Short mmCIF file of C-alpha atoms in Angstrom, two decimals:
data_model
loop_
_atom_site.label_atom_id
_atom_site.label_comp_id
_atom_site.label_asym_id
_atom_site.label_seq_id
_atom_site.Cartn_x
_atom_site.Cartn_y
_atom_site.Cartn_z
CA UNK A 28 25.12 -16.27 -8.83
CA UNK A 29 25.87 -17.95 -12.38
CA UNK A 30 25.77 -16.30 -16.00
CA UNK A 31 26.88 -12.91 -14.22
CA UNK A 32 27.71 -9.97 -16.49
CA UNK A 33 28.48 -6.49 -16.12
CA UNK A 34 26.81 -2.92 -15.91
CA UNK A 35 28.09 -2.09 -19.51
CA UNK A 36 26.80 -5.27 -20.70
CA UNK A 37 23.73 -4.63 -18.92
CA UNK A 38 23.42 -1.41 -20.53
CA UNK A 39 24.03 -2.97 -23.65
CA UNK A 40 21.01 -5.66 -22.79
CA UNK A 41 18.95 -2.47 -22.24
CA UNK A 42 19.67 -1.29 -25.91
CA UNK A 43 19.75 -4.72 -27.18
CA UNK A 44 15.99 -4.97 -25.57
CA UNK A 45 14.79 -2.20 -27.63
CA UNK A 46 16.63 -3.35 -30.89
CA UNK A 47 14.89 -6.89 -30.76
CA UNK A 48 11.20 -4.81 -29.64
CA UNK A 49 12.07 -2.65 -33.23
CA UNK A 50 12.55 -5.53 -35.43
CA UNK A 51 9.82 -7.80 -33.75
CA UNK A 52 7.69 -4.98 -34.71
CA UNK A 53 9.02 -4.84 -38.64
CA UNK A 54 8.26 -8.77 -38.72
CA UNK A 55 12.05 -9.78 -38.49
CA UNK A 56 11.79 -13.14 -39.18
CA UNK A 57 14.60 -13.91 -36.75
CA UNK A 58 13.25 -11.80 -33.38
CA UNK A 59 9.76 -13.31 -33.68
CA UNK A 60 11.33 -16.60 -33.71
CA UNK A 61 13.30 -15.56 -29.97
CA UNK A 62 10.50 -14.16 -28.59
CA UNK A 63 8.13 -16.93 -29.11
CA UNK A 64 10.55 -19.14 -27.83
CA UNK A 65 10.57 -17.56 -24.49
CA UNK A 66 6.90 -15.56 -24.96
CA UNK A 67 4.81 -18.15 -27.68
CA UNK A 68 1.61 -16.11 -26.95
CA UNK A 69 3.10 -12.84 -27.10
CA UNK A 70 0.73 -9.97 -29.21
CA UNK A 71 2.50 -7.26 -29.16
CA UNK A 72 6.07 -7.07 -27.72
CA UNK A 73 6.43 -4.68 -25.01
CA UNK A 74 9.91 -3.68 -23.50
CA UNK A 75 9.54 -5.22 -20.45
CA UNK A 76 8.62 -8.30 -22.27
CA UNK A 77 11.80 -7.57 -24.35
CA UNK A 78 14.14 -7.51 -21.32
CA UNK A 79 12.54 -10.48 -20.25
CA UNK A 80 13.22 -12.23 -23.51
CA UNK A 81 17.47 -11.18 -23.22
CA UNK A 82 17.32 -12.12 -19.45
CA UNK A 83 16.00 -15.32 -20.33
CA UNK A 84 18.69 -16.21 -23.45
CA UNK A 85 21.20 -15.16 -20.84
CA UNK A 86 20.61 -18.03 -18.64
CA UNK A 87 17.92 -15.68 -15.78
CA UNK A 88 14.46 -16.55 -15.13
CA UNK A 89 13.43 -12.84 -15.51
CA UNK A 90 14.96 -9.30 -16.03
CA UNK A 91 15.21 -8.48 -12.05
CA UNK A 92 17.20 -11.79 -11.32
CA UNK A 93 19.49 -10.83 -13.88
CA UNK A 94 19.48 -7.43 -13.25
CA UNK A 95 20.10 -7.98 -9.39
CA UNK A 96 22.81 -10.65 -9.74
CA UNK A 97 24.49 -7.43 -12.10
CA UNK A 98 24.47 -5.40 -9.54
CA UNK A 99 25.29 -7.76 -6.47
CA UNK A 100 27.95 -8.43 -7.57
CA UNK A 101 29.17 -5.15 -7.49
CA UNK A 102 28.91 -4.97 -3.65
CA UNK A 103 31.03 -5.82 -1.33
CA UNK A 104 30.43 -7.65 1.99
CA UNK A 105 28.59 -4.76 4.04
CA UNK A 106 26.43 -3.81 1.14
CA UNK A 107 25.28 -7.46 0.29
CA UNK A 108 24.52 -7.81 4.36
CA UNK A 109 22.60 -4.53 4.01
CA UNK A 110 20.60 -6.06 0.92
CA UNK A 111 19.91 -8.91 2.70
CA UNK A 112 18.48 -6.73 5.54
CA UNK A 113 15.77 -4.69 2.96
CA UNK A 114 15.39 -8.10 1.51
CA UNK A 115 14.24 -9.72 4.54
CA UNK A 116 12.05 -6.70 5.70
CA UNK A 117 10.26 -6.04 2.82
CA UNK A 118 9.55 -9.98 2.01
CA UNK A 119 12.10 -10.99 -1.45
CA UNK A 120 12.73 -14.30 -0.36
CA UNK A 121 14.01 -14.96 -3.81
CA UNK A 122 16.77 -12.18 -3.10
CA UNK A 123 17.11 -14.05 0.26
CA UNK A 124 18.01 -17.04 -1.60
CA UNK A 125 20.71 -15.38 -3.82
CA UNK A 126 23.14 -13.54 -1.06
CA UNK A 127 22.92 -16.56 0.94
CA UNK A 128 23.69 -18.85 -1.99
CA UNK A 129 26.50 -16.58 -2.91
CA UNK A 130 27.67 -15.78 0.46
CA UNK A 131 26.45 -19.07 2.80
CA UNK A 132 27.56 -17.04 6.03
CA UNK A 133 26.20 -13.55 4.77
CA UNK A 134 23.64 -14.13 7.97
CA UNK A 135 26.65 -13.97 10.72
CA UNK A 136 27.17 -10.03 9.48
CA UNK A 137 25.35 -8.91 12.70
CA UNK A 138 22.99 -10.18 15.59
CA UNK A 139 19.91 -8.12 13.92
CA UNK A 140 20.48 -10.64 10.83
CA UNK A 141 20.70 -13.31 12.64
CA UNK A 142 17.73 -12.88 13.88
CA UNK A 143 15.55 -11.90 10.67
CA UNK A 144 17.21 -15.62 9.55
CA UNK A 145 15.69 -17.44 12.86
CA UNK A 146 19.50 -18.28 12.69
CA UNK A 147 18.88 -20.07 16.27
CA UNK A 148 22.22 -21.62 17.38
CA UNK A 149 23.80 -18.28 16.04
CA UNK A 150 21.34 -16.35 18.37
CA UNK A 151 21.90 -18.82 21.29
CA UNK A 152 25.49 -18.96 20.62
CA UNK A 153 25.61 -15.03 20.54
CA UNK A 154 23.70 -14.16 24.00
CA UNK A 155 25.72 -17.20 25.63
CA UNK A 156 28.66 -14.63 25.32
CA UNK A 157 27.11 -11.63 25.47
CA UNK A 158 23.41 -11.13 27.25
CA UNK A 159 22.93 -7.81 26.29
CA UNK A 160 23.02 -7.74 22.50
CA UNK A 161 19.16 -9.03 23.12
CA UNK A 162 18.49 -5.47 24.06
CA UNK A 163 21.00 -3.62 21.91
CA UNK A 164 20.10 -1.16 18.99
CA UNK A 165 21.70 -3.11 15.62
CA UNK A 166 21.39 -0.30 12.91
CA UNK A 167 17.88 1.17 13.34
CA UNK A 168 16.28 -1.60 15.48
CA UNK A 169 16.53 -3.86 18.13
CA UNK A 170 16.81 -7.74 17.33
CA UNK A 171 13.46 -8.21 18.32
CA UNK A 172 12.66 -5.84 15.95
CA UNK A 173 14.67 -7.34 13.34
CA UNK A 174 12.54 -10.41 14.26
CA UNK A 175 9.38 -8.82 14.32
CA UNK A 176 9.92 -6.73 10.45
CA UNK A 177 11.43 -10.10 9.22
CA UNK A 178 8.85 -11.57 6.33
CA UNK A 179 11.28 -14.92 6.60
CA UNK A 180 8.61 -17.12 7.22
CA UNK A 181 6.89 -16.51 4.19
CA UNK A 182 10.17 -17.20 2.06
CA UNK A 183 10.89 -21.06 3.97
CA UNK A 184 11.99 -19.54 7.45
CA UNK A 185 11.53 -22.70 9.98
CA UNK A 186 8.24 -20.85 11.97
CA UNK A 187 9.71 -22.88 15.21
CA UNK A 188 13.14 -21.39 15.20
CA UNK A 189 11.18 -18.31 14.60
CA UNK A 190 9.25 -18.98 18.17
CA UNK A 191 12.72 -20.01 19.96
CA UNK A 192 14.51 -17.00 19.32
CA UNK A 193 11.57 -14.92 20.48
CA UNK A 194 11.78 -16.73 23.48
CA UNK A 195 15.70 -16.38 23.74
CA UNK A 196 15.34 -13.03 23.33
CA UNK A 197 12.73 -12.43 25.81
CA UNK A 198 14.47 -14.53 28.24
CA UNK A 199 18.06 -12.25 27.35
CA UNK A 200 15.22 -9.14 28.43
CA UNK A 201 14.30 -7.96 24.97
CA UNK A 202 10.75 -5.96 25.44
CA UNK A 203 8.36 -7.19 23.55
CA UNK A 204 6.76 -3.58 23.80
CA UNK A 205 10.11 -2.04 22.09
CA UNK A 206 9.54 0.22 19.19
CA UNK A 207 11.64 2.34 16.28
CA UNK A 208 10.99 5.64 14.92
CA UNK A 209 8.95 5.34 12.16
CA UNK A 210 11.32 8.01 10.68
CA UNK A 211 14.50 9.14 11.70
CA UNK A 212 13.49 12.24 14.72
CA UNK A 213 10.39 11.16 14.91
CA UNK A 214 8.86 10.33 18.52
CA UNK A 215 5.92 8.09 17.33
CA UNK A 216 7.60 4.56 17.28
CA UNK A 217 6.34 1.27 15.34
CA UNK A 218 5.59 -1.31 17.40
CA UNK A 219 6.96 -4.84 17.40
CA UNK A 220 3.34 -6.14 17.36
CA UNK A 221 2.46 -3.54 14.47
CA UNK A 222 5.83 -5.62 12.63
CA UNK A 223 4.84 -9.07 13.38
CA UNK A 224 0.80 -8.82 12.70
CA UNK A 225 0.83 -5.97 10.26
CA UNK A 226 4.37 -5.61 8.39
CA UNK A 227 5.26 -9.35 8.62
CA UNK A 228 1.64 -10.81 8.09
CA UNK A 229 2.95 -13.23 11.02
CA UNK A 230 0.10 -13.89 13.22
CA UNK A 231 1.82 -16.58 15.39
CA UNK A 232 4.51 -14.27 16.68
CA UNK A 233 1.88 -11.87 17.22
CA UNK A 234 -0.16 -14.03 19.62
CA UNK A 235 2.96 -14.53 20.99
CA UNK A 236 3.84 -11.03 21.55
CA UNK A 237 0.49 -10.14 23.12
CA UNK A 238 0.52 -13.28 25.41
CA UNK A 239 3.78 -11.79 26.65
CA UNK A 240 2.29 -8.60 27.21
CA UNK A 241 2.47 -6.17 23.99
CA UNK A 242 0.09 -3.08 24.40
CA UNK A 243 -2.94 -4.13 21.44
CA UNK A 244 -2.97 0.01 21.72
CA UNK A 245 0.14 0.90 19.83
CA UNK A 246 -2.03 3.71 17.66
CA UNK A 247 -0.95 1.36 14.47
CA UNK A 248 -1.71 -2.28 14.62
CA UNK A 249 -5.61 -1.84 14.50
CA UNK A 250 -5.94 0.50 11.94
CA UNK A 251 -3.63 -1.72 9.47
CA UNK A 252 -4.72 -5.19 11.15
CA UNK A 253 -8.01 -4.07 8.45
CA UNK A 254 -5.93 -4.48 5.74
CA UNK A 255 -4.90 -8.11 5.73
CA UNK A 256 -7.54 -9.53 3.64
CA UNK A 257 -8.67 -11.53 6.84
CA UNK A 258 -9.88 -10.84 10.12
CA UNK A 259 -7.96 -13.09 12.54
CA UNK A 260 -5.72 -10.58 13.61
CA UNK A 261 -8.92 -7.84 13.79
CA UNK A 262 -9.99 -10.67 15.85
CA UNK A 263 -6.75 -11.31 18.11
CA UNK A 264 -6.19 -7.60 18.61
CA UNK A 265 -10.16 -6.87 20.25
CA UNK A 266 -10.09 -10.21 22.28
CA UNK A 267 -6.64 -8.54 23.69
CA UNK A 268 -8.39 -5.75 24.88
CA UNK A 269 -7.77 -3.12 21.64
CA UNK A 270 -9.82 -0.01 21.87
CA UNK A 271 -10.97 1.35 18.33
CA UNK A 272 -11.16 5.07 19.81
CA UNK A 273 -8.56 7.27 18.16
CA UNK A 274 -7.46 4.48 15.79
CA UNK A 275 -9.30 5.63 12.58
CA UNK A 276 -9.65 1.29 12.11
CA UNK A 277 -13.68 1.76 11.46
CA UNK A 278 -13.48 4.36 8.56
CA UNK A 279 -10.19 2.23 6.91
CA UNK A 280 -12.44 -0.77 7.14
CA UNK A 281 -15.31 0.56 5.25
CA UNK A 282 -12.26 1.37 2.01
CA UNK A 283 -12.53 -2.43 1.84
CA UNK A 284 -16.73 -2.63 2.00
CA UNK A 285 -16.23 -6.04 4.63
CA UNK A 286 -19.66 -5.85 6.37
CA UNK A 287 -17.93 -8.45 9.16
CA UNK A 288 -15.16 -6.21 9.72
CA UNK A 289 -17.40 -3.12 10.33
CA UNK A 290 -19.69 -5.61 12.12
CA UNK A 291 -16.66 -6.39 14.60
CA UNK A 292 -15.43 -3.16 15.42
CA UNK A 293 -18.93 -1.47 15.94
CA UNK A 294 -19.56 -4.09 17.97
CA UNK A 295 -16.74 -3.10 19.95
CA UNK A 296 -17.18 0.00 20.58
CA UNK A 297 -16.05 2.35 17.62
CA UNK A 298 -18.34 5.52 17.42
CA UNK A 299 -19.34 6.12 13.48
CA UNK A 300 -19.50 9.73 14.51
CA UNK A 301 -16.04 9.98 15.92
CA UNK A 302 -14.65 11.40 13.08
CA UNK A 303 -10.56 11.11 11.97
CA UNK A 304 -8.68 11.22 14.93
CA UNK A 305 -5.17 13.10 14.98
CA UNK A 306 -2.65 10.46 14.35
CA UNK A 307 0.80 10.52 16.53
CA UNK A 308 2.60 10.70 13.57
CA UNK A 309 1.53 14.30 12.85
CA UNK A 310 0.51 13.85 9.51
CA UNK A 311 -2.87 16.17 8.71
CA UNK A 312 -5.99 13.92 9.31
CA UNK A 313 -9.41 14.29 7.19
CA UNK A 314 -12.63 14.88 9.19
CA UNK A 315 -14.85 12.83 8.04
CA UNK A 316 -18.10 10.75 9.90
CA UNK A 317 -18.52 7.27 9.06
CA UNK A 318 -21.23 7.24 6.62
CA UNK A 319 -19.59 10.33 4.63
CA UNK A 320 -16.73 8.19 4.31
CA UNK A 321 -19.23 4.89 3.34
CA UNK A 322 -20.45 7.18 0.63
CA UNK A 323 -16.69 8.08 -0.84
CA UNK A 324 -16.02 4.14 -0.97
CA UNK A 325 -19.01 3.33 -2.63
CA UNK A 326 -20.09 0.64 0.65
CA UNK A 327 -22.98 -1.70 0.67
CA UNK A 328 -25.89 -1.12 1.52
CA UNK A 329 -25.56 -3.68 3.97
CA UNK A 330 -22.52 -1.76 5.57
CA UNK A 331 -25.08 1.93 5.79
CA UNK A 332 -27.59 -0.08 7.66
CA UNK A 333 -24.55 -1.46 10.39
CA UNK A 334 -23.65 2.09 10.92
CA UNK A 335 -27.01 3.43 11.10
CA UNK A 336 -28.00 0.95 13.63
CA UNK A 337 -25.27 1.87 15.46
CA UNK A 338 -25.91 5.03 15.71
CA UNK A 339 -24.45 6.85 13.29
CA UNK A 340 -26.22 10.08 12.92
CA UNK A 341 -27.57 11.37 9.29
CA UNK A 342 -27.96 14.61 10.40
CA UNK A 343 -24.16 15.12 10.51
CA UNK A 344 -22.60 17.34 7.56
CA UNK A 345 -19.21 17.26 6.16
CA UNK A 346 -17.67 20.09 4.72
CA UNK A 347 -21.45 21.26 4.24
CA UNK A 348 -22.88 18.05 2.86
CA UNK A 349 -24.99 15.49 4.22
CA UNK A 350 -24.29 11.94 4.02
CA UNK A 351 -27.26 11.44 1.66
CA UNK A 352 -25.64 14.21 -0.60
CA UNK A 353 -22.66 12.28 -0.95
CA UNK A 354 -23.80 9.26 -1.24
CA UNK A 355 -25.58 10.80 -4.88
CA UNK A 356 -22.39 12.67 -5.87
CA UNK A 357 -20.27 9.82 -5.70
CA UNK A 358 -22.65 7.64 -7.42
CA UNK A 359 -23.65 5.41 -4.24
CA UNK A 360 -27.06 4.21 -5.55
CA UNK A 361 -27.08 1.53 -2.71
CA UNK A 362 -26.16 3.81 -0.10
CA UNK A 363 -28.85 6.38 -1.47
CA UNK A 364 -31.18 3.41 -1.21
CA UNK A 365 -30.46 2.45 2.23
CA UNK A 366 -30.72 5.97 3.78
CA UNK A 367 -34.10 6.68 1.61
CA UNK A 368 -35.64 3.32 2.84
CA UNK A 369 -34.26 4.73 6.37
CA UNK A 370 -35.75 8.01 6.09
CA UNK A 371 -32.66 9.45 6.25
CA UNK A 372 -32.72 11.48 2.79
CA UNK A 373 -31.76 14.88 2.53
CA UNK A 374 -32.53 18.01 0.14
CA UNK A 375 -29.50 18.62 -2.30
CA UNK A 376 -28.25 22.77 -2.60
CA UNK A 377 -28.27 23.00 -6.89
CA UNK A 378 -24.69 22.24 -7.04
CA UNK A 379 -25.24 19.11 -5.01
CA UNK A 380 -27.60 18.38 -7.74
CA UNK A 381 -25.53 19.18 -10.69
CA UNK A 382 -22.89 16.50 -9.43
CA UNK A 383 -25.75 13.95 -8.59
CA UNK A 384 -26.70 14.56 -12.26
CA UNK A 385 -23.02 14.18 -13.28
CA UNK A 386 -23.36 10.58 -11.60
CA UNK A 387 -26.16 9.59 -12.63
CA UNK A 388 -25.35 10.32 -16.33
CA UNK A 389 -28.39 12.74 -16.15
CA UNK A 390 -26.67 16.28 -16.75
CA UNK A 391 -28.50 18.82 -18.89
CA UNK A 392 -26.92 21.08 -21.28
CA UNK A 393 -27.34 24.10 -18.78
CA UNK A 394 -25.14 22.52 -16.27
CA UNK A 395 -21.66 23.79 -15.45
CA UNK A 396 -19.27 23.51 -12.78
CA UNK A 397 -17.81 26.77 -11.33
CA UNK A 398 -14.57 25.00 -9.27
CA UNK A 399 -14.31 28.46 -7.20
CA UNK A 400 -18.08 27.55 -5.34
CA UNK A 401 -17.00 23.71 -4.58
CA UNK A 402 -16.39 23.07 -0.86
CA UNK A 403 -12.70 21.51 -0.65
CA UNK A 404 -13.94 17.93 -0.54
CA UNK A 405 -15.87 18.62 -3.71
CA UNK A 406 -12.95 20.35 -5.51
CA UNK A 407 -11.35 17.06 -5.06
CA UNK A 408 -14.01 14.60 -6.12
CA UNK A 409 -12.08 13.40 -8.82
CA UNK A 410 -9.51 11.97 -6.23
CA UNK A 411 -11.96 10.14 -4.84
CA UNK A 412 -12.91 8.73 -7.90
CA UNK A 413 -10.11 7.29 -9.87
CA UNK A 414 -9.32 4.34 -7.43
CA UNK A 415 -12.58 2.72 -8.46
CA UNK A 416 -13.01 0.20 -11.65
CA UNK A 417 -14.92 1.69 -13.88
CA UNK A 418 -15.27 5.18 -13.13
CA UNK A 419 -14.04 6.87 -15.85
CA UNK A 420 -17.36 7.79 -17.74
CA UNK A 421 -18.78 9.54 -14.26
CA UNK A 422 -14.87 11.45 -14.39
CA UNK A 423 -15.13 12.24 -18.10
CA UNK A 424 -18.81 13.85 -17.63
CA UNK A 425 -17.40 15.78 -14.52
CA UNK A 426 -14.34 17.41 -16.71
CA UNK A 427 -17.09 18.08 -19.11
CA UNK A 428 -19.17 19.94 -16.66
CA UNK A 429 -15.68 22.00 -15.95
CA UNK A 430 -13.75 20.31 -13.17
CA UNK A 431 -9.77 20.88 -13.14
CA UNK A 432 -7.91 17.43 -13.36
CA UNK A 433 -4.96 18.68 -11.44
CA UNK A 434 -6.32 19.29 -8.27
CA UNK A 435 -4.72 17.35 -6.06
CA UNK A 436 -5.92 15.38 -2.57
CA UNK A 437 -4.84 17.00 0.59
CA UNK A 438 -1.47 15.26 0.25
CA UNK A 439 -0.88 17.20 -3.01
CA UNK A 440 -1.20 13.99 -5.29
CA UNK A 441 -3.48 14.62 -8.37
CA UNK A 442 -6.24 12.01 -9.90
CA UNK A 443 -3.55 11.07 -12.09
CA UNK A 444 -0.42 9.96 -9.83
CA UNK A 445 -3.55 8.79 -7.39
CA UNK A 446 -4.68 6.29 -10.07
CA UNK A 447 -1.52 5.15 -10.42
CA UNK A 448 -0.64 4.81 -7.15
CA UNK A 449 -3.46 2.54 -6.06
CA UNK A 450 -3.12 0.41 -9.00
CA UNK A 451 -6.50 1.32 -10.88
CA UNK A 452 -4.40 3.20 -13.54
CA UNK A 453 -5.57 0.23 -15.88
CA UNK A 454 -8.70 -0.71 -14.74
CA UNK A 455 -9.94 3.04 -15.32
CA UNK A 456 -8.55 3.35 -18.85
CA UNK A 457 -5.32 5.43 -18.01
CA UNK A 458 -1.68 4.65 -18.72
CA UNK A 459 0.88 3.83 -16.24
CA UNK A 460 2.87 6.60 -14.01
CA UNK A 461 6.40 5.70 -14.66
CA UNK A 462 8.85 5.81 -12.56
CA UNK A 463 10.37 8.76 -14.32
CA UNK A 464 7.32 10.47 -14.12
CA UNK A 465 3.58 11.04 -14.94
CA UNK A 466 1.85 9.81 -18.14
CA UNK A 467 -0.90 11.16 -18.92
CA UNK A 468 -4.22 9.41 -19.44
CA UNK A 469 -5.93 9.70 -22.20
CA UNK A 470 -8.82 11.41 -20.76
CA UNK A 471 -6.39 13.92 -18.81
CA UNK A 472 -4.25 14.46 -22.27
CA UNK A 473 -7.14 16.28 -23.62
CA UNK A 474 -8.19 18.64 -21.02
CA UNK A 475 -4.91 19.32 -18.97
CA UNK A 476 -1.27 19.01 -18.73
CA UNK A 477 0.25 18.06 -15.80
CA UNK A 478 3.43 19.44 -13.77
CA UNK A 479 2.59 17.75 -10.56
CA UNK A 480 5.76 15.78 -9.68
CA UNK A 481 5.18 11.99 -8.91
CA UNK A 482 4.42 10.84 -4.96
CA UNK A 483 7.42 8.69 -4.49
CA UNK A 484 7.16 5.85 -1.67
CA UNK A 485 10.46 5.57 0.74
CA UNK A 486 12.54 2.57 0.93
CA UNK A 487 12.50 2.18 4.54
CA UNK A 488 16.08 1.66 6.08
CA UNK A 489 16.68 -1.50 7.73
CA UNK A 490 20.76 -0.82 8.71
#
């Protein structure tokens, strides 16, 4: 790790960062003339772009090379092997590169690494001696684990060393059904399928793990096999004999509106009028039928008719309210097309018709919201809203009508940290959420303050 420096320096770069993004701002002659030699098309300088700017003059590629390479070498040997556990896991191949470049035998720290690396002669060399580390805990996780969680193959891991030590491993008697607490105590365990097709976006280890006999019904690896952006492992998991019941895969499918996906798993099987199912986990599940949830996620109209025709019944309410109903509060016009063409419409109750009105953009100056007579669902329309692009005119006409922008989802995350959290914060008109804490938006400035502290993800431990 070349040009390294130290934390006081790097403090200094900090400070330094947000001296050049003052004077670029005067028109200092010199700091426009360093940033558009690193940033020619640069408009206006922010501080990120500053850092990247110093990290850049001091010999990095960006500010969180530098700014790693600071702090690695700070650690000593069992905290770079750790890093290059979490690097592995959570897919930094760039990270990957450093601690090995720095450290060449960083890999040999324990069998679990060794494995992540598809370190093959390492693996064979290790069970030649000792048979059992294929089935003993390293840290958190088996090796097969390790193997499993490992995104090395997406950072220039060698996919048939990958495939060896699998099968060295298996052959050693590593299960391929094994599993880890997906929190320390917990009892529901994550699946080494769930790692390889869902965590590790590795679909040939996962054919390989279900041709050896891994369970398709592991209560995780259907529900987040929808969230690849493809459907081969949708695919792999139902020809394996994956049951959609009690998975909750049919209403996250219809967050991503992929007719083919919904297509698939109502063809096999999943009931649209099944509902959430309680998860093993034990976290609090939402109700909700099919085409309720269609209507939240703004889904074709393509999508309504696919549930309708299998069976999903219009007749079914949701915290009082009708599919149809939700489909107009949300702003669904397609859906609300589909159903009327269907013949599935419903009356609306007069607040049901006040927030149609709020969607439409058809509100009258007699309409006002009284939050106290909103079902729970409706109390928290606006975090259904703010993940969508373009939404913020329907939310702005809502706080008009006298909706509170700080209540939060069932999860106790308000529309604001929600926006944030699913990326639409920009799309939607709002600021970022900093790390440090919420920003608020400018629609959210006006009419509320906020003392909601941020949702915060975990950094899951690898060691």
């Amino acid at each position: 790790m070349t040009g390294m420096t130290d934390m006081t320096s790097l403090d200094n770069l900090r400070r330094q960062a947000r001296s050049l993004r003052r004077a670029w701002d005067a028109g200092d002659g010199d700091a426009r003339a360093r940033v558009a030699a690193v940033l020619p098309a640069v408009q206006a300088l922010k501080h990120a772009d500053a850092l990247h700017v110093l990290a850049r003059e001091q010999g990095y590629d960006s500010w969180p090379k530098l700014k790693f390479a600071t702090e690695a070498a700070t650690l000593d040997r069992a905290a770079k092997a750790e890093r290059l556990k979490h690097a592995l896991y959570l897919g930094q191949p760039w990270i990957v590169s450093a601690l090995l470049d720095d450290s060449p035998d960083l890999g040999e720290a324990d069998f679990g690494l060794q494995c992540a690396l598809y370190d093959l002669p390492g693996v064979r060399a290790r069970l030649a001696k000792d048979p059992v580390a294929a089935t003993r805990i390293v840290g958190v996780r088996s090796p097969l684990l390790h193997l499993a969680f490992s995104q090395h193959l997406h950072g220039g891991g060698d996919p048939e060393a990958m495939m060896a030590v699998a099968e060295a491993l298996l052959s050693a008697g590593a299960d391929v059904n094994d599993g880890y607490p997906f929190e320390p105590g917990a009892e529901h365990h994550l699946s080494a399928l769930y790692g390889a097709l869902c965590h590790g976006r590795n679909m040939r280890l996962g054919e390989w793990l279900l041709a050896n006999g891994a369970d398709p019904n592991d209560n995780e690896s259907l529900y987040h096999a929808t969230e690849l952006g493809h459907l081969d492992a949708l695919r792999l998991l139902l020809s394996h004999g994956a049951r959609t019941e009690g998975t909750n895969a049919l209403l996250r499918a219809l967050d991503f509106d992929n007719p083919e996906m919904v297509r698939l798993l109502l063809e096999a099987g999943a009931d649209p009028n099944e509902g959430v199912a309680p998860h093993p986990s034990g976290e609090t599940p939402q109700s909700i039928p099919a085409l309720h949830q269609a209507a939240r996620r703004l889904c074709s109209a393509e999508i309504v008719d696919l549930l309708l025709a299998h069976g999903a019944d219009p007749e079914l309410r949701f915290d009082g309210h009708s599919a149809y109903a939700m489909a107009r509060i949300c702003g669904n016009g397609a859906m609300v097309a589909a159903m009327e063409k269907a013949g599935s419409n419903a009356a609306l109750d007069p607040i049901e018709a006040q927030l149609a009105r709020a969607a439409d953009g058809t509100s009258s100056e007699g309409d006002w919201i009284d939050m106290a007579r909103l079902s729970p669902e409706l109390q928290r329309l606006l975090t259904r809203l703010v993940w969508r692009p373009g939404s913020l005119p329907h939310i702005k006409r809502l706080v008009a009508l006298g909706f509170d922008p700080n209540v939060p989802d069932e999860m106790g995350a308000p529309p604001l940290h929600l926006a944030g959290w699913e990326g639409s914060a920009g799309e939607n008109g709002l600021l970022p959420v900093a790390q440090s804490g919420s920003v608020p938006c400018e629609w959210l400035r006006r009419y509320a303050l906020f003392d909601h502290p941020p949702r915060v993800r975990k950094l899951p431990s690898t060691s």
